[in-house]
Tab-separated table of C-alpha atoms in Angstrom:
chain	number	residue	atom	x	y	z
D	28	LEU	CA	-18.853	7.255	27.755
D	29	PRO	CA	-17.141	8.664	30.800
D	30	PRO	CA	-14.081	10.850	30.148
D	31	GLY	CA	-10.918	8.755	29.619
D	32	THR	CA	-12.800	5.611	28.669
D	33	SER	CA	-13.498	3.921	25.381
D	34	GLY	CA	-15.625	1.083	24.415
D	35	THR	CA	-19.202	0.000	24.901
D	36	LEU	CA	-21.225	-0.420	28.079
D	37	LEU	CA	-21.303	-4.145	28.682
D	38	SER	CA	-23.441	-4.224	31.816
D	39	SER	CA	-24.729	-2.060	34.628
D	40	ASN	CA	-26.595	-3.517	37.555
D	41	GLY	CA	-28.209	-0.241	38.584
D	42	THR	CA	-26.701	-0.265	42.051
D	43	GLY	CA	-24.547	2.773	41.503
D	44	THR	CA	-21.346	0.728	41.242
D	45	ASP	CA	-19.068	1.265	38.277
D	46	PRO	CA	-20.359	-0.280	35.073
D	47	THR	CA	-18.287	-2.764	33.138
D	48	TRP	CA	-16.823	-1.509	29.839
D	49	VAL	CA	-15.567	-3.608	26.940
D	50	SER	CA	-13.363	-2.406	24.085
D	51	PRO	CA	-15.063	-2.553	20.708
D	52	ASN	CA	-13.854	-5.045	18.111
D	53	PHE	CA	-14.458	-3.364	14.789
D	54	THR	CA	-12.743	-2.079	11.683
D	55	LEU	CA	-13.250	1.088	9.689
D	56	GLN	CA	-14.006	-0.095	6.156
D	57	GLY	CA	-11.489	1.251	3.642
D	58	TYR	CA	-9.678	3.267	6.290
D	59	ILE	CA	-6.017	4.193	5.802
D	60	ALA	CA	-3.784	6.672	7.589
D	61	GLY	CA	-0.052	6.987	6.999
D	62	LEU	CA	1.464	4.004	5.134
D	63	GLU	CA	2.942	6.409	2.607
D	64	ILE	CA	5.506	5.125	0.093
D	65	SER	CA	8.732	6.936	-0.776
D	66	THR	CA	11.811	6.179	-2.889
D	67	PRO	CA	14.899	8.198	-3.708
D	68	GLY	CA	14.454	7.152	-7.347
D	69	SER	CA	17.128	5.417	-9.464
D	70	SER	CA	17.263	2.878	-6.630
D	71	THR	CA	16.058	-0.620	-5.886
D	72	SER	CA	14.812	0.385	-2.432
D	73	PHE	CA	11.694	2.111	-1.154
D	74	THR	CA	10.229	2.878	2.261
D	75	VAL	CA	6.701	2.620	3.709
D	76	SER	CA	5.994	4.952	6.637
D	77	THR	CA	4.215	4.015	9.834
D	78	GLY	CA	0.473	3.875	9.652
D	79	ILE	CA	-2.693	1.807	9.809
D	80	GLY	CA	-5.226	0.566	7.301
D	81	CYS	CA	-8.100	-1.872	7.038
D	82	ASP	CA	-7.274	-5.078	5.164
D	83	SER	CA	-8.816	-5.954	1.761
D	84	THR	CA	-11.754	-7.783	3.379
D	85	ASN	CA	-12.501	-4.993	5.877
D	86	SER	CA	-12.048	-7.446	8.747
D	87	THR	CA	-8.732	-6.537	10.340
D	88	MET	CA	-6.742	-3.349	10.908
D	89	LEU	CA	-3.131	-3.725	9.707
D	90	SER	CA	-0.570	-1.510	11.443
D	91	LEU	CA	3.081	-0.694	10.819
D	92	SER	CA	4.509	0.696	14.066
D	93	SER	CA	7.846	1.546	12.432
D	94	ALA	CA	8.787	2.436	8.872
D	95	LEU	CA	10.010	-0.429	6.674
D	96	THR	CA	12.597	-0.102	3.899
D	97	LYS	CA	12.359	-2.890	1.328
D	98	THR	CA	14.189	-3.791	-1.904
D	99	THR	CA	13.231	-5.328	-5.252
D	100	SER	CA	14.614	-8.727	-4.201
D	101	ALA	CA	12.475	-11.750	-3.355
D	102	TRP	CA	10.356	-11.147	-0.258
D	103	SER	CA	11.978	-11.639	3.112
D	104	VAL	CA	10.749	-10.490	6.507
D	105	GLY	CA	11.638	-7.122	7.953
D	106	SER	CA	13.339	-3.882	7.023
D	107	ALA	CA	16.153	-4.121	4.436
D	108	GLY	CA	14.625	-7.350	3.143
D	109	GLY	CA	13.182	-7.949	-0.277
D	110	ALA	CA	9.585	-7.198	-1.165
D	111	LEU	CA	8.843	-9.026	-4.460
D	112	ASP	CA	6.183	-11.761	-4.199
D	113	THR	CA	7.278	-13.929	-7.139
D	114	GLY	CA	9.791	-14.015	-9.998
D	115	THR	CA	12.359	-11.299	-10.609
D	116	ILE	CA	11.880	-7.564	-10.962
D	117	ALA	CA	11.182	-6.423	-14.525
D	118	THR	CA	11.868	-3.209	-16.420
D	119	PHE	CA	9.143	-0.690	-17.204
D	120	THR	CA	6.625	-2.585	-15.054
D	121	TRP	CA	4.042	-1.428	-12.547
D	122	TYR	CA	4.220	-3.017	-9.081
D	123	TYR	CA	1.492	-2.685	-6.458
D	124	VAL	CA	2.596	-2.145	-2.873
D	125	PHE	CA	0.812	-4.010	-0.067
D	126	VAL	CA	0.930	-4.095	3.703
D	127	ILE	CA	0.583	-7.741	4.657
D	128	ALA	CA	0.111	-9.568	7.984
D	129	LYS	CA	-0.611	-12.891	9.542
D	130	ALA	CA	-3.987	-13.690	11.192
D	131	GLY	CA	-5.178	-10.976	13.551
D	132	GLY	CA	-2.767	-8.459	12.023
D	133	ALA	CA	0.330	-10.114	13.520
D	134	ASN	CA	3.817	-9.642	12.031
D	135	PRO	CA	3.002	-6.844	9.553
D	136	ASP	CA	5.340	-6.374	6.594
D	137	VAL	CA	5.412	-4.998	3.038
D	138	LEU	CA	5.139	-6.852	-0.275
D	139	ILE	CA	5.132	-5.825	-3.970
D	140	SER	CA	3.307	-7.627	-6.768
D	141	THR	CA	2.303	-7.172	-10.405
D	142	SER	CA	-1.187	-8.237	-9.325
D	143	ILE	CA	-3.461	-5.365	-8.308
D	144	SER	CA	-5.756	-7.509	-6.179
D	145	ALA	CA	-4.262	-10.966	-5.529
D	146	PRO	CA	-0.590	-10.811	-4.499
D	147	THR	CA	1.150	-14.134	-3.815
D	148	LEU	CA	1.494	-13.993	-0.034
D	149	PRO	CA	4.365	-15.624	1.892
D	150	ALA	CA	3.550	-18.764	3.832
D	151	THR	CA	1.348	-18.113	6.918
D	152	TYR	CA	0.458	-14.572	5.769
D	153	THR	CA	-3.240	-14.259	4.998
D	154	LEU	CA	-4.079	-10.518	5.128
D	155	PHE	CA	-3.189	-7.721	2.750
D	156	ARG	CA	-4.101	-4.178	1.805
D	157	ARG	CA	-2.941	-2.333	-1.346
D	158	ILE	CA	-1.432	1.053	-0.436
D	159	GLY	CA	-0.078	2.268	-3.795
D	160	ALA	CA	1.848	1.534	-6.945
D	161	MET	CA	5.330	2.173	-8.338
D	162	VAL	CA	6.955	1.639	-11.721
D	163	THR	CA	10.435	0.523	-12.695
D	164	ASP	CA	12.734	2.123	-15.249
D	165	ALA	CA	15.098	0.576	-17.851
D	166	SER	CA	17.456	-0.518	-15.046
D	167	SER	CA	14.680	-2.042	-12.888
D	168	HIS	CA	15.002	0.882	-10.487
D	169	TRP	CA	12.064	2.848	-9.120
D	170	TYR	CA	11.034	6.105	-10.774
D	171	LYS	CA	10.980	8.808	-8.120
D	172	PHE	CA	7.626	10.212	-6.995
D	173	ILE	CA	6.264	12.174	-4.088
D	174	GLN	CA	3.246	10.892	-2.213
D	175	ASN	CA	1.012	13.269	-0.246
D	176	GLY	CA	-1.999	11.416	1.094
D	177	ASN	CA	-3.760	9.825	-1.907
D	178	THR	CA	-1.878	11.965	-4.443
D	179	PHE	CA	1.244	10.621	-6.216
D	180	THR	CA	3.260	13.165	-8.226
D	181	TRP	CA	6.218	12.333	-10.491
D	182	ASP	CA	9.437	14.058	-9.428
D	183	VAL	CA	10.161	14.542	-13.148
D	184	PRO	CA	6.939	14.442	-15.200
D	185	PHE	CA	6.628	11.918	-18.027
D	186	ALA	CA	6.149	13.240	-21.537
D	187	ASN	CA	3.413	10.905	-22.667
D	188	ALA	CA	2.403	12.628	-25.916
D	189	ILE	CA	4.992	14.832	-27.607
D	190	SER	CA	4.296	16.132	-31.098
D	191	VAL	CA	1.372	13.785	-31.689
D	192	ALA	CA	-0.081	14.635	-35.058
D	193	ILE	CA	-3.848	14.666	-34.992
D	194	THR	CA	-4.990	15.060	-38.576
D	195	ASP	CA	-8.628	14.093	-38.265
D	196	THR	CA	-11.644	14.624	-36.011
D	197	LEU	CA	-11.682	11.104	-34.657
D	198	GLY	CA	-10.769	10.264	-31.054
D	199	HIS	CA	-7.350	8.745	-30.420
D	200	LEU	CA	-6.092	6.589	-27.551
D	201	LEU	CA	-2.846	7.569	-25.886
D	202	THR	CA	-0.869	5.508	-23.379
D	203	ILE	CA	-0.206	7.489	-20.228
D	204	SER	CA	2.005	6.909	-17.216
D	205	THR	CA	-0.487	5.620	-14.628
D	206	PRO	CA	-0.856	2.189	-13.078
D	207	LEU	CA	-3.121	-0.317	-14.762
D	208	GLY	CA	-6.403	-1.059	-13.060
């Protein structure tokens, strides 16, 4: 491609005149950049940073051009609105965070759901992409974590197995603090 252009050569008639270029219409399967989640912890709010990611069907790129702060209330459009897809927020429960949009990636927003792969989308929203997971505490507030790319680290680590007595040579299952699925 010539410098400063992007796209695919659509046609060239061989006469030396400028060719016609068309922008490509494609998605990058599984792509995600930005869209990082943060919360101050002990709070009902969280923020998703600007970014872009391919939707769950790898057909449309979903983009947040400005950060959105959402709450644990029922979903409503825009920053400072609720994010919960159905019901009421529960204690000690994992919630999956999604970027959602209408057809073609229009009106992007953020939603939380207990479903890892099938959130209940608001009317007219058809696209979604899971970007992470968060868990509530005994007060239905978010536990604080730090996200760096695909790595989520607890601000204060959970003690999943303290003084567990293992008195035999058999394997034992322990519940640990990670999202289901």
